[in-house]
Amino acid sequence: MKVLYIKASPKPKDRSASHKIAEAFIEEYIENNPKDEIIELNLTEKGCPYVNYEILCDLVERKGLMVKTANKFMEYDKFIISSPMWNLSIPGILKSYIDLVTVKGITFEYGKLGIPVGLAKGKKAFYLGSRGGGYPFPLSLITFDMKYIKYIFRFIGIKDFKSFILENVDKSPEKIKQNFEKTLKEVRKLAKKF
Ligand SMILES: Cc1cc2nc3c(=O)[nH]c(=O)nc-3n(C[C@H](O)[C@H](O)[C@H](O)COP(=O)(O)O)c2cc1C
C-alpha cells in the first residue's frame, strides 16, 4: 500500500501538536504495516501555490500543476492528514492543496444526471487535528476543519474516513501535557485499525 502523509502545520515537528499525534499514529501504523510505503508531504516546506489563471489555462489543455498533482494523489491508497484548526477551519495551504487535487476527470466526474461522482473509490483517510480551544455541542456546529476534509474527501469518493482531534491545546496546556501519554496511547490504538 502507498500512504500519503499530508502535514499542514507550519511548525517544526517538536512544537506542533497535530504533528506529534500524527507521528505516534504513523509510528504505530508502520509497526503494523511494515511493507507499506509512507511518503510525507510537508505542505509549508514544499510549498503549495494557489490556483491562478495560468494553472487554470493549463487545466483546459489537460496539463499543468492541477493535472499533475491530482494524478499523483490518485497513486496513493491511504491518506493521513494532520492539521491545526485555523479560524474554525483548516490552514489556507491545505485548502490550496485540495484545490489542486479536486479535478474533474481525475478525482471526480459528473454522472449522467449531473450528479458528481467520486473517482478516488476504495481509498481510506485518517485526519489528526489539533485545536486551541474546545468545541462541545453546540459549538461543534461551527467547526469546519475536520468536517471540510471529511466531506471534500467524500466528494472525491473517499468514504472510509476517520479522525482524532485533540482539543484545548492552548486553553489548558498543562492538562494536555499531563494527559499526553494517554492521548498518544489512544492514537496508537486507532492506528492499529487503519
Ligand atoms: C492563525 C491561527 C488561527 C487559529 N484559529 C483557531 C481557532 O479558530 N480555534 C481554535 O480552537 N484554535 C485556533 N488556533 C490555535 C491552534 O488550532 C492550536 O494552537 C493548534 O494546536 C496548533 O496546532 P499545531 O501545533 O500542530 O500547529 C489558531 C492558531 C493560529 C496560528
PDB file of N, CA and C in Angstrom, residues 114-160:
ATOM      1  N   GLY A 114     -25.865  14.663 -13.970  1.00  0.00           N
ATOM      2  CA  GLY A 114     -25.154  15.856 -13.497  1.00  0.00           C
ATOM      3  C   GLY A 114     -24.723  15.755 -12.042  1.00  0.00           C
ATOM      4  N   ILE A 115     -24.943  14.576 -11.486  1.00  0.00           N
ATOM      5  CA  ILE A 115     -24.574  14.395 -10.079  1.00  0.00           C
ATOM      6  C   ILE A 115     -23.084  14.045  -9.997  1.00  0.00           C
ATOM      7  N   PRO A 116     -22.331  14.728  -9.102  1.00  0.00           N
ATOM      8  CA  PRO A 116     -20.901  14.422  -9.019  1.00  0.00           C
ATOM      9  C   PRO A 116     -20.634  13.011  -8.499  1.00  0.00           C
ATOM     10  N   VAL A 117     -19.665  12.371  -9.114  1.00  0.00           N
ATOM     11  CA  VAL A 117     -19.293  11.011  -8.718  1.00  0.00           C
ATOM     12  C   VAL A 117     -17.796  11.019  -8.389  1.00  0.00           C
ATOM     13  N   GLY A 118     -17.451  10.557  -7.183  1.00  0.00           N
ATOM     14  CA  GLY A 118     -16.044  10.498  -6.795  1.00  0.00           C
ATOM     15  C   GLY A 118     -15.321   9.375  -7.518  1.00  0.00           C
ATOM     16  N   LEU A 119     -14.087   9.641  -7.923  1.00  0.00           N
ATOM     17  CA  LEU A 119     -13.309   8.614  -8.642  1.00  0.00           C
ATOM     18  C   LEU A 119     -12.222   7.993  -7.761  1.00  0.00           C
ATOM     19  N   ALA A 120     -12.039   8.548  -6.556  1.00  0.00           N
ATOM     20  CA  ALA A 120     -10.996   8.017  -5.659  1.00  0.00           C
ATOM     21  C   ALA A 120     -11.587   6.924  -4.763  1.00  0.00           C
ATOM     22  N   LYS A 121     -12.293   6.023  -5.385  1.00  0.00           N
ATOM     23  CA  LYS A 121     -13.028   4.997  -4.625  1.00  0.00           C
ATOM     24  C   LYS A 121     -12.082   3.956  -4.013  1.00  0.00           C
ATOM     25  N   GLY A 122     -12.489   3.397  -2.879  1.00  0.00           N
ATOM     26  CA  GLY A 122     -11.732   2.312  -2.257  1.00  0.00           C
ATOM     27  C   GLY A 122     -10.533   2.791  -1.462  1.00  0.00           C
ATOM     28  N   LYS A 123     -10.320   4.095  -1.403  1.00  0.00           N
ATOM     29  CA  LYS A 123      -9.197   4.628  -0.634  1.00  0.00           C
ATOM     30  C   LYS A 123      -9.669   4.979   0.777  1.00  0.00           C
ATOM     31  N   LYS A 124      -8.687   5.137   1.673  1.00  0.00           N
ATOM     32  CA  LYS A 124      -9.023   5.421   3.071  1.00  0.00           C
ATOM     33  C   LYS A 124      -8.303   6.677   3.550  1.00  0.00           C
ATOM     34  N   ALA A 125      -8.893   7.356   4.524  1.00  0.00           N
ATOM     35  CA  ALA A 125      -8.228   8.545   5.062  1.00  0.00           C
ATOM     36  C   ALA A 125      -8.400   8.642   6.570  1.00  0.00           C
ATOM     37  N   PHE A 126      -7.380   9.189   7.220  1.00  0.00           N
ATOM     38  CA  PHE A 126      -7.448   9.442   8.663  1.00  0.00           C
ATOM     39  C   PHE A 126      -6.969  10.869   8.914  1.00  0.00           C
ATOM     40  N   TYR A 127      -7.784  11.643   9.631  1.00  0.00           N
ATOM     41  CA  TYR A 127      -7.474  13.039   9.924  1.00  0.00           C
ATOM     42  C   TYR A 127      -7.097  13.204  11.391  1.00  0.00           C
ATOM     43  N   LEU A 128      -5.922  13.801  11.633  1.00  0.00           N
ATOM     44  CA  LEU A 128      -5.495  14.072  13.009  1.00  0.00           C
ATOM     45  C   LEU A 128      -5.404  15.581  13.191  1.00  0.00           C
ATOM     46  N   GLY A 129      -6.280  16.126  14.021  1.00  0.00           N
ATOM     47  CA  GLY A 129      -6.343  17.576  14.148  1.00  0.00           C
ATOM     48  C   GLY A 129      -6.050  18.052  15.555  1.00  0.00           C
ATOM     49  N   SER A 130      -5.619  19.310  15.656  1.00  0.00           N
ATOM     50  CA  SER A 130      -5.472  19.910  16.984  1.00  0.00           C
ATOM     51  C   SER A 130      -6.148  21.270  16.965  1.00  0.00           C
ATOM     52  N   ARG A 131      -6.720  21.595  18.115  1.00  0.00           N
ATOM     53  CA  ARG A 131      -7.457  22.859  18.243  1.00  0.00           C
ATOM     54  C   ARG A 131      -7.026  23.566  19.530  1.00  0.00           C
ATOM     55  N   GLY A 132      -6.921  24.891  19.473  1.00  0.00           N
ATOM     56  CA  GLY A 132      -6.526  25.647  20.658  1.00  0.00           C
ATOM     57  C   GLY A 132      -7.578  25.594  21.750  1.00  0.00           C
ATOM     58  N   GLY A 133      -8.835  25.616  21.362  1.00  0.00           N
ATOM     59  CA  GLY A 133      -9.934  25.602  22.317  1.00  0.00           C
ATOM     60  C   GLY A 133     -10.734  24.316  22.244  1.00  0.00           C
ATOM     61  N   GLY A 134     -11.875  24.333  22.944  1.00  0.00           N
ATOM     62  CA  GLY A 134     -12.746  23.152  22.958  1.00  0.00           C
ATOM     63  C   GLY A 134     -14.074  23.471  22.296  1.00  0.00           C
ATOM     64  N   TYR A 135     -14.658  22.506  21.634  1.00  0.00           N
ATOM     65  CA  TYR A 135     -15.900  22.740  20.880  1.00  0.00           C
ATOM     66  C   TYR A 135     -16.961  21.687  21.173  1.00  0.00           C
ATOM     67  N   PRO A 136     -17.454  21.674  22.450  1.00  0.00           N
ATOM     68  CA  PRO A 136     -18.565  20.764  22.728  1.00  0.00           C
ATOM     69  C   PRO A 136     -19.819  21.293  22.031  1.00  0.00           C
ATOM     70  N   PHE A 137     -20.786  20.414  21.784  1.00  0.00           N
ATOM     71  CA  PHE A 137     -22.055  20.836  21.174  1.00  0.00           C
ATOM     72  C   PHE A 137     -22.680  21.957  22.016  1.00  0.00           C
ATOM     73  N   PRO A 138     -23.211  23.030  21.488  1.00  0.00           N
ATOM     74  CA  PRO A 138     -23.464  23.310  20.075  1.00  0.00           C
ATOM     75  C   PRO A 138     -22.285  23.987  19.341  1.00  0.00           C
ATOM     76  N   LEU A 139     -21.166  24.275  20.073  1.00  0.00           N
ATOM     77  CA  LEU A 139     -20.039  24.924  19.389  1.00  0.00           C
ATOM     78  C   LEU A 139     -19.476  24.052  18.262  1.00  0.00           C
ATOM     79  N   SER A 140     -19.649  22.749  18.411  1.00  0.00           N
ATOM     80  CA  SER A 140     -19.156  21.819  17.380  1.00  0.00           C
ATOM     81  C   SER A 140     -19.756  22.137  16.003  1.00  0.00           C
ATOM     82  N   LEU A 141     -20.920  22.781  16.011  1.00  0.00           N
ATOM     83  CA  LEU A 141     -21.593  23.105  14.744  1.00  0.00           C
ATOM     84  C   LEU A 141     -20.805  24.121  13.923  1.00  0.00           C
ATOM     85  N   ILE A 142     -19.942  24.905  14.599  1.00  0.00           N
ATOM     86  CA  ILE A 142     -19.204  25.933  13.841  1.00  0.00           C
ATOM     87  C   ILE A 142     -17.750  25.521  13.566  1.00  0.00           C
ATOM     88  N   THR A 143     -17.475  24.242  13.645  1.00  0.00           N
ATOM     89  CA  THR A 143     -16.119  23.774  13.319  1.00  0.00           C
ATOM     90  C   THR A 143     -16.103  23.249  11.884  1.00  0.00           C
ATOM     91  N   PHE A 144     -15.163  23.765  11.101  1.00  0.00           N
ATOM     92  CA  PHE A 144     -15.141  23.411   9.674  1.00  0.00           C
ATOM     93  C   PHE A 144     -13.788  22.843   9.246  1.00  0.00           C
ATOM     94  N   ASP A 145     -13.000  22.373  10.198  1.00  0.00           N
ATOM     95  CA  ASP A 145     -11.688  21.813   9.855  1.00  0.00           C
ATOM     96  C   ASP A 145     -11.844  20.363   9.406  1.00  0.00           C
ATOM     97  N   MET A 146     -12.033  19.462  10.360  1.00  0.00           N
ATOM     98  CA  MET A 146     -12.201  18.044  10.029  1.00  0.00           C
ATOM     99  C   MET A 146     -13.405  17.814   9.107  1.00  0.00           C
ATOM    100  N   LYS A 147     -14.496  18.552   9.401  1.00  0.00           N
ATOM    101  CA  LYS A 147     -15.735  18.366   8.633  1.00  0.00           C
ATOM    102  C   LYS A 147     -15.501  18.658   7.143  1.00  0.00           C
ATOM    103  N   TYR A 148     -14.746  19.713   6.874  1.00  0.00           N
ATOM    104  CA  TYR A 148     -14.484  20.065   5.469  1.00  0.00           C
ATOM    105  C   TYR A 148     -13.686  18.957   4.769  1.00  0.00           C
ATOM    106  N   ILE A 149     -12.629  18.489   5.450  1.00  0.00           N
ATOM    107  CA  ILE A 149     -11.804  17.439   4.834  1.00  0.00           C
ATOM    108  C   ILE A 149     -12.645  16.172   4.633  1.00  0.00           C
ATOM    109  N   LYS A 150     -13.454  15.849   5.636  1.00  0.00           N
ATOM    110  CA  LYS A 150     -14.311  14.657   5.535  1.00  0.00           C
ATOM    111  C   LYS A 150     -15.223  14.727   4.301  1.00  0.00           C
ATOM    112  N   TYR A 151     -15.863  15.901   4.108  1.00  0.00           N
ATOM    113  CA  TYR A 151     -16.851  15.964   3.020  1.00  0.00           C
ATOM    114  C   TYR A 151     -16.221  16.198   1.647  1.00  0.00           C
ATOM    115  N   ILE A 152     -15.079  16.876   1.603  1.00  0.00           N
ATOM    116  CA  ILE A 152     -14.441  17.026   0.282  1.00  0.00           C
ATOM    117  C   ILE A 152     -13.839  15.672  -0.127  1.00  0.00           C
ATOM    118  N   PHE A 153     -13.377  14.908   0.852  1.00  0.00           N
ATOM    119  CA  PHE A 153     -12.874  13.565   0.529  1.00  0.00           C
ATOM    120  C   PHE A 153     -14.032  12.674   0.077  1.00  0.00           C
ATOM    121  N   ARG A 154     -15.157  12.828   0.728  1.00  0.00           N
ATOM    122  CA  ARG A 154     -16.327  12.040   0.316  1.00  0.00           C
ATOM    123  C   ARG A 154     -16.733  12.423  -1.110  1.00  0.00           C
ATOM    124  N   PHE A 155     -16.643  13.727  -1.408  1.00  0.00           N
ATOM    125  CA  PHE A 155     -16.987  14.230  -2.744  1.00  0.00           C
ATOM    126  C   PHE A 155     -16.130  13.550  -3.817  1.00  0.00           C
ATOM    127  N   ILE A 156     -14.850  13.304  -3.492  1.00  0.00           N
ATOM    128  CA  ILE A 156     -13.988  12.659  -4.498  1.00  0.00           C
ATOM    129  C   ILE A 156     -13.999  11.126  -4.359  1.00  0.00           C
ATOM    130  N   GLY A 157     -14.873  10.622  -3.501  1.00  0.00           N
ATOM    131  CA  GLY A 157     -15.086   9.163  -3.465  1.00  0.00           C
ATOM    132  C   GLY A 157     -14.498   8.431  -2.277  1.00  0.00           C
ATOM    133  N   ILE A 158     -13.830   9.178  -1.376  1.00  0.00           N
ATOM    134  CA  ILE A 158     -13.216   8.505  -0.206  1.00  0.00           C
ATOM    135  C   ILE A 158     -14.219   8.501   0.953  1.00  0.00           C
ATOM    136  N   LYS A 159     -14.862   7.358   1.113  1.00  0.00           N
ATOM    137  CA  LYS A 159     -15.919   7.287   2.126  1.00  0.00           C
ATOM    138  C   LYS A 159     -15.396   6.773   3.465  1.00  0.00           C
ATOM    139  N   ASP A 160     -14.301   6.024   3.395  1.00  0.00           N
ATOM    140  CA  ASP A 160     -13.729   5.466   4.618  1.00  0.00           C
ATOM    141  C   ASP A 160     -12.851   6.528   5.275  1.00  0.00           C
TER     142      ASP A 160
END
